[in-house]
mmCIF file of C-alpha atoms in Angstrom:
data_model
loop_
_atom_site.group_PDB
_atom_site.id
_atom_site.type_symbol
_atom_site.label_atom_id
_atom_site.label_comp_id
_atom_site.label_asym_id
_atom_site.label_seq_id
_atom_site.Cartn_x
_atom_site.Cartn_y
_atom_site.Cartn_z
ATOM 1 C CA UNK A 1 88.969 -151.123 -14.418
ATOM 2 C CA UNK A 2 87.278 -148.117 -14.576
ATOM 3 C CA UNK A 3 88.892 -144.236 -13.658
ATOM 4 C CA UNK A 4 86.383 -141.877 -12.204
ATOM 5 C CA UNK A 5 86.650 -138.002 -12.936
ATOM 6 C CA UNK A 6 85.113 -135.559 -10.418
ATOM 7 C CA UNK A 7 82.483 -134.916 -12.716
ATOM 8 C CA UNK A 8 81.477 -138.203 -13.316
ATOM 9 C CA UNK A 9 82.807 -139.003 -16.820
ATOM 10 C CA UNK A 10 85.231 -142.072 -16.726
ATOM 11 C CA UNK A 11 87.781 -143.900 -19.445
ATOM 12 C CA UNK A 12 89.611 -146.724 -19.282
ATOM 13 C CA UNK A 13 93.036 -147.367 -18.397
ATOM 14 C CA UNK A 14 93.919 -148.209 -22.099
ATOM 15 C CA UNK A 15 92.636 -145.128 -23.619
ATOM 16 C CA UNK A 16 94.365 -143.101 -21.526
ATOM 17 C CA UNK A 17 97.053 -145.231 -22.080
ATOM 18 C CA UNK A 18 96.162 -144.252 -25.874
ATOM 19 C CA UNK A 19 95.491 -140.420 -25.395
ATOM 20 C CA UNK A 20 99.364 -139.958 -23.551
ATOM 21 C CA UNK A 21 100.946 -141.725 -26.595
ATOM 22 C CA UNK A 22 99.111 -139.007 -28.630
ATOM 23 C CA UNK A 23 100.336 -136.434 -26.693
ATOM 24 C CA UNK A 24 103.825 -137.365 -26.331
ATOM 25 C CA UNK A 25 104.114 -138.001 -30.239
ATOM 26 C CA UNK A 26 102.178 -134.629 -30.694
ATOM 27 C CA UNK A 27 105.272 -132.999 -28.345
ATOM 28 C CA UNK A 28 107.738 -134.899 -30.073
ATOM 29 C CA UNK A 29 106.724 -133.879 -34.041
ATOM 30 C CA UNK A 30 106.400 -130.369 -32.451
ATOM 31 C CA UNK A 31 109.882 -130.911 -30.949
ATOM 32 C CA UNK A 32 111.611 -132.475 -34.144
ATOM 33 C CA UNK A 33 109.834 -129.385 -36.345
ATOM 34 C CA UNK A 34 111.210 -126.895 -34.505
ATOM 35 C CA UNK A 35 114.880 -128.513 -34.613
ATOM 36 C CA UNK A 36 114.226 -128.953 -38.633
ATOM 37 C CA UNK A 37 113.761 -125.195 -38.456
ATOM 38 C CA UNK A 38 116.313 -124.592 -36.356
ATOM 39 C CA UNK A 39 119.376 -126.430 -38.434
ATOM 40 C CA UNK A 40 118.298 -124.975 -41.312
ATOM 41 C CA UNK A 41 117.868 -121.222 -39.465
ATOM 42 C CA UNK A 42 114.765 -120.359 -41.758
ATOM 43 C CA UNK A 43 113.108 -117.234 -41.715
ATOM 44 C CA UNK A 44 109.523 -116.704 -43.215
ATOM 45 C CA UNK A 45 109.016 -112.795 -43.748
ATOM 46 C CA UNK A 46 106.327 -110.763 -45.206
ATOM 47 C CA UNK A 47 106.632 -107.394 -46.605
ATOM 48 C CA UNK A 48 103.171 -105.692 -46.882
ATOM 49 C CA UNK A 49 102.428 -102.182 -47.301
ATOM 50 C CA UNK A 50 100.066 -99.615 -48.894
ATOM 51 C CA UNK A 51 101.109 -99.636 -52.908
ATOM 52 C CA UNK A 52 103.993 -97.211 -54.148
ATOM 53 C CA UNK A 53 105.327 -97.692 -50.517
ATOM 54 C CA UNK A 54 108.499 -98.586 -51.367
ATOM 55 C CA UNK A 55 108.582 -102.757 -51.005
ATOM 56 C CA UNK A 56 109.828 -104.252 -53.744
ATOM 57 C CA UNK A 57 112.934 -101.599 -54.300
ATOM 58 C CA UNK A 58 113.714 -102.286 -50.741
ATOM 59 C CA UNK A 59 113.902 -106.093 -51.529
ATOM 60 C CA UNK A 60 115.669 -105.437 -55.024
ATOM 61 C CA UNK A 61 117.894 -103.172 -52.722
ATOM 62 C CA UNK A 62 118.663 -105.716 -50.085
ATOM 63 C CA UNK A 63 118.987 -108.253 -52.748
ATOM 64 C CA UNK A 64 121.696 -105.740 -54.666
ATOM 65 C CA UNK A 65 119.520 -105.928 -57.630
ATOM 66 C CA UNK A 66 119.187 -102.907 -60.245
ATOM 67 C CA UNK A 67 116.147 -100.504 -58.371
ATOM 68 C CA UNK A 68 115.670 -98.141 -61.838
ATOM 69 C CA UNK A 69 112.911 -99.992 -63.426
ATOM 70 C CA UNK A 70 110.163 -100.887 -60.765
ATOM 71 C CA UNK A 71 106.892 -101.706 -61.824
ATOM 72 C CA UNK A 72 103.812 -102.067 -59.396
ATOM 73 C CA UNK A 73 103.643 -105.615 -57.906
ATOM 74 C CA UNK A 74 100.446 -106.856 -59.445
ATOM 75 C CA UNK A 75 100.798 -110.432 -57.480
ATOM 76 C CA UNK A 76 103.854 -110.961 -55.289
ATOM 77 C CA UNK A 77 107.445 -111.662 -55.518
ATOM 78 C CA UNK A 78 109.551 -114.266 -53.476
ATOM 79 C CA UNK A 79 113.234 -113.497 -53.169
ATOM 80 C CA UNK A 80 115.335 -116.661 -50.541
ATOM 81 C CA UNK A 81 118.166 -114.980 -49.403
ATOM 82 C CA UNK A 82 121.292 -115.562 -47.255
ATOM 83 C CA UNK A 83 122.264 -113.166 -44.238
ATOM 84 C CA UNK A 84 123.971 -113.435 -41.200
ATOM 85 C CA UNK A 85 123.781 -117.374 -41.448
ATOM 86 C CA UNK A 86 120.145 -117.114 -41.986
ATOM 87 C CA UNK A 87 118.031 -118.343 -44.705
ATOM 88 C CA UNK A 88 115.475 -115.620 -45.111
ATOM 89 C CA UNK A 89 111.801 -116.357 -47.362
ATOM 90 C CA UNK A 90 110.933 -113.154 -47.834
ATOM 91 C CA UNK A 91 107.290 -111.937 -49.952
ATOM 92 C CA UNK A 92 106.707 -109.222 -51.120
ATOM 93 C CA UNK A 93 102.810 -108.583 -51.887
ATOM 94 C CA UNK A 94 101.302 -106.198 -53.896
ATOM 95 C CA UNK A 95 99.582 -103.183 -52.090
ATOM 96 C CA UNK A 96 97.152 -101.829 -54.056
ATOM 97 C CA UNK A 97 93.333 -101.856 -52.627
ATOM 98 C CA UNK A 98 92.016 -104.295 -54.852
ATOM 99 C CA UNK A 99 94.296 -106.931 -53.589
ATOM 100 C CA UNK A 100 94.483 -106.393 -49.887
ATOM 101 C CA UNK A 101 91.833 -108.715 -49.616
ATOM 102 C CA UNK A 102 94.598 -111.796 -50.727
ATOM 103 C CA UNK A 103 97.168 -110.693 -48.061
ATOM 104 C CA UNK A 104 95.482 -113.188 -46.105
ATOM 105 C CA UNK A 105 96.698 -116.129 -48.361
ATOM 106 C CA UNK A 106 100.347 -114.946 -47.553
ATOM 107 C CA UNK A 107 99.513 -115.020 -43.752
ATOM 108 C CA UNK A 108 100.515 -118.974 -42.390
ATOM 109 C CA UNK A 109 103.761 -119.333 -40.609
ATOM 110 C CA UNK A 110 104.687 -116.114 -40.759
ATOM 111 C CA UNK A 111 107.961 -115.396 -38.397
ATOM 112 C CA UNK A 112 107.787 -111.775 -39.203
ATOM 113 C CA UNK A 113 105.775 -109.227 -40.906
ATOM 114 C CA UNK A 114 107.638 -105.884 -42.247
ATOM 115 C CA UNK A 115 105.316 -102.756 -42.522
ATOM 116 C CA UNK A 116 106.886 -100.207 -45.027
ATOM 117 C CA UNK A 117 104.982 -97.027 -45.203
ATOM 118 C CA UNK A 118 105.504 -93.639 -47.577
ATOM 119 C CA UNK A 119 106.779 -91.180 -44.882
ATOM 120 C CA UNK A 120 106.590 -88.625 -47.907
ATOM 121 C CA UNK A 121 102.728 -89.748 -48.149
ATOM 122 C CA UNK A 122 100.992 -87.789 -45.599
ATOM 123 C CA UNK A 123 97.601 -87.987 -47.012
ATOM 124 C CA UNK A 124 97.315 -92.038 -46.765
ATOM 125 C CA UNK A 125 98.591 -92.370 -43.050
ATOM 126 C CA UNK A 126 95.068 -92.938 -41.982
ATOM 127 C CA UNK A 127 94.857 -95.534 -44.547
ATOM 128 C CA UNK A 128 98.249 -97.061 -43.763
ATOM 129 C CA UNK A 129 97.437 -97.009 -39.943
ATOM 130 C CA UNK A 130 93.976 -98.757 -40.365
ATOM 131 C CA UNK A 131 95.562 -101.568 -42.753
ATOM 132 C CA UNK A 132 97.972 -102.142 -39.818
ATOM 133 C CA UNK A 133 95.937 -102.220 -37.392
ATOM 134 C CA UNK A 134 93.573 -105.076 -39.217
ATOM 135 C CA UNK A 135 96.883 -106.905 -39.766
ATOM 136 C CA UNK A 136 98.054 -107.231 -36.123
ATOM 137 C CA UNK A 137 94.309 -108.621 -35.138
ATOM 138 C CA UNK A 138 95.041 -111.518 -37.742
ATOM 139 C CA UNK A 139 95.018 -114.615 -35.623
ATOM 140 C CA UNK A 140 97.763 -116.168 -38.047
ATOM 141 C CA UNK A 141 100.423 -113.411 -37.309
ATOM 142 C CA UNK A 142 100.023 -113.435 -33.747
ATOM 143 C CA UNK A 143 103.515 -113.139 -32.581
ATOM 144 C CA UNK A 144 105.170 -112.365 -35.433
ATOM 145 C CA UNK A 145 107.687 -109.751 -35.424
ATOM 146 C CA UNK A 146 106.945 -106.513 -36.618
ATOM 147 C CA UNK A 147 109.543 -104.203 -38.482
ATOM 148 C CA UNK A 148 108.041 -100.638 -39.851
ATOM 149 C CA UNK A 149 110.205 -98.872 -42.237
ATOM 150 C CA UNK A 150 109.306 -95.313 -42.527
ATOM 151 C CA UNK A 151 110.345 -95.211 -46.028
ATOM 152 C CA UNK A 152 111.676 -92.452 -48.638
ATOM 153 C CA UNK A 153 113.774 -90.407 -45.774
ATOM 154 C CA UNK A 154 115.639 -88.995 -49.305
ATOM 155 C CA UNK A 155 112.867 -87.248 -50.034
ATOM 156 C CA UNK A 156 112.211 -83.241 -49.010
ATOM 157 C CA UNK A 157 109.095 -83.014 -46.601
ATOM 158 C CA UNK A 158 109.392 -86.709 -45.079
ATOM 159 C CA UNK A 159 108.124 -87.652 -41.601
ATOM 160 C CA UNK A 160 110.445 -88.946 -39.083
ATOM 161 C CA UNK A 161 110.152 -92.316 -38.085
ATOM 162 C CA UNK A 162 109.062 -90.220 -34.630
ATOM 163 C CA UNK A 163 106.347 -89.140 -36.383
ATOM 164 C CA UNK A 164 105.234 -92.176 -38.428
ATOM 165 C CA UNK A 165 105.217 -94.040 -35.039
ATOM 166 C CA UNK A 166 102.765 -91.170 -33.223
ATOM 167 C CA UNK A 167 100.740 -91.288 -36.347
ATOM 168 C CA UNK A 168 100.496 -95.189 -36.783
ATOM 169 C CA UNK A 169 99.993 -95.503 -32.840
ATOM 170 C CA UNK A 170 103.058 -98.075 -32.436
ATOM 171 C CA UNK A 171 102.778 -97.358 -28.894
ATOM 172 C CA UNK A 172 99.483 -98.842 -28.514
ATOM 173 C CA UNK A 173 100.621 -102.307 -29.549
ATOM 174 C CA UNK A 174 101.387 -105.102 -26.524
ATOM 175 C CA UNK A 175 100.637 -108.443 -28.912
ATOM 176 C CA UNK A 176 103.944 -107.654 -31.575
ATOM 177 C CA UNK A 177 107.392 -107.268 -30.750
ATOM 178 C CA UNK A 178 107.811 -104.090 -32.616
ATOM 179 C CA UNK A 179 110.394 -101.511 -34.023
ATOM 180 C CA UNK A 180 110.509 -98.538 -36.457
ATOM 181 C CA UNK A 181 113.396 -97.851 -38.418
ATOM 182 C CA UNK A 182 113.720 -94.776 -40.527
ATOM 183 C CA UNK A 183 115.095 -95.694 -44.137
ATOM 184 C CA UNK A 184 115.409 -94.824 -47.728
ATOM 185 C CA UNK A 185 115.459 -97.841 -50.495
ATOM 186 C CA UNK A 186 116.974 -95.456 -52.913
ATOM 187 C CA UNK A 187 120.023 -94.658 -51.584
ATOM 188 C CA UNK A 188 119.999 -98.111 -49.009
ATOM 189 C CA UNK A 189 120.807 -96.299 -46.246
ATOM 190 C CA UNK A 190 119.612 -97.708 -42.575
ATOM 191 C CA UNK A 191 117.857 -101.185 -44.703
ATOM 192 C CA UNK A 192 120.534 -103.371 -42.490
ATOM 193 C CA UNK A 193 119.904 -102.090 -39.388
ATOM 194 C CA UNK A 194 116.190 -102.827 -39.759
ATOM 195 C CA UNK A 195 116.565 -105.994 -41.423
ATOM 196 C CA UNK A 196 119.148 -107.253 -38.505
ATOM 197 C CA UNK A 197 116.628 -105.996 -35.985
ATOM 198 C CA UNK A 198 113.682 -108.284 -37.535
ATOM 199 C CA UNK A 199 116.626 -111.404 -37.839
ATOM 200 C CA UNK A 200 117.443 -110.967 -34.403
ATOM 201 C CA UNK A 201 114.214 -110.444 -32.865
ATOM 202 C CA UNK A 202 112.434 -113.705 -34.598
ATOM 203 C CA UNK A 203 115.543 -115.529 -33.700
ATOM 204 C CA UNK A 204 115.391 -115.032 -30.023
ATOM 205 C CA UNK A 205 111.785 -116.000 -30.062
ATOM 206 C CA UNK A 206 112.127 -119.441 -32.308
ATOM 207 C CA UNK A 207 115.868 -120.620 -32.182
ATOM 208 C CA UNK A 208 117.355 -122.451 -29.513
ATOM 209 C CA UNK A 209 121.226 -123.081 -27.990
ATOM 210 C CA UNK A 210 121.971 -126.829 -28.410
#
């Protein structure tokens, strides 16, 4: 037997037969991937950021590691960490220019992406807004939560995360969850309250209720 389509094309009975046990396996892998995810409550996050932004004290901070010796992340640095019941993955890749071009490699299942910018820096917020702008076109973060922490609040002559989000243009952005959270990795303050923004968001987005 023989099953017309409108435009002409046909297929049997047994390959559709064929093509809805593909899809129904397809639905359930997807199905039993996103429960594996679930039980375990795994996070994937990426911290990127233009170099000397701050990103690796903030992790050693988080992490309640000693902050007075940081050297410039030449590669990247994976810390796994426990919060809230969470699992979090989180990298931390250099910023420097010459490797920007790798923060691609960093990019696949991504939950969320954490933007930390130099609010002390006023001279590289073109630069920092351009980077994040290229990042957020990135086919392999689409969706992915964004966190910006307008870094080094501790130090005299800062911008307010007010003004970091006017000069990054956070407004402009409809594809990204998003939030700004004003912080200093020095002294710790306000780190939490970003960091259970970013947990909360991506959980709402790939975590079910039994």
């Amino acid at each position: 037997m023989l099953i017309r389509k409108e435009d002409g094309a046909g297929e049997t009975e047994n390959s559709m037969t064929i093509r809805k046990i593909f899809i129904v396996n397809s639905m359930g892998l997807l199905t039993i991937l996103k429960k594996m995810k679930q039980k375990e409550k795994e996070m994937r996050i990426l911290m990127l950021g233009l170099d000397n932004a701050g990103k690796t004290t903030i992790l050693k901070k988080f992490n309640g590691e000693d902050i007075n010796t940081i050297e410039p992340t030449l590669g990247f640095n994976i810390k796994t960490l426990e919060h809230k019941e969470f699992k979090l993955n989180i990298w931390d890749v250099g910023g420097q220019k010459s490797l920007r071009s790798y923060w691609r490699n960093y990019f696949e299942s991504t939950d969320g992406l954490i933007w930390v910018v130099d609010s002390a820096d006023r001279r590289r917020l073109i630069d920092c807004k351009e980077e994040l702008k290229g990042l957020l076109l990135e086919e392999r973060l689409a969706g992915a939560t964004l966190l910006v922490f307008a870094n080094k609040q501790d130090l005299p002559g800062a911008l307010s995360a007010e003004e970091i989000r006017d000069a990054l243009d956070l407004e402009s952005i409809k594809t990204h969850h998003w939030n700004i959270q004003w912080c200093s990795a020095v002294t710790g303050e306000k780190l939490l309250d970003g960091i259970d923004w970013i947990i909360s968001d991506i959980a709402s987005r790939i975590f079910t209720m039994d």
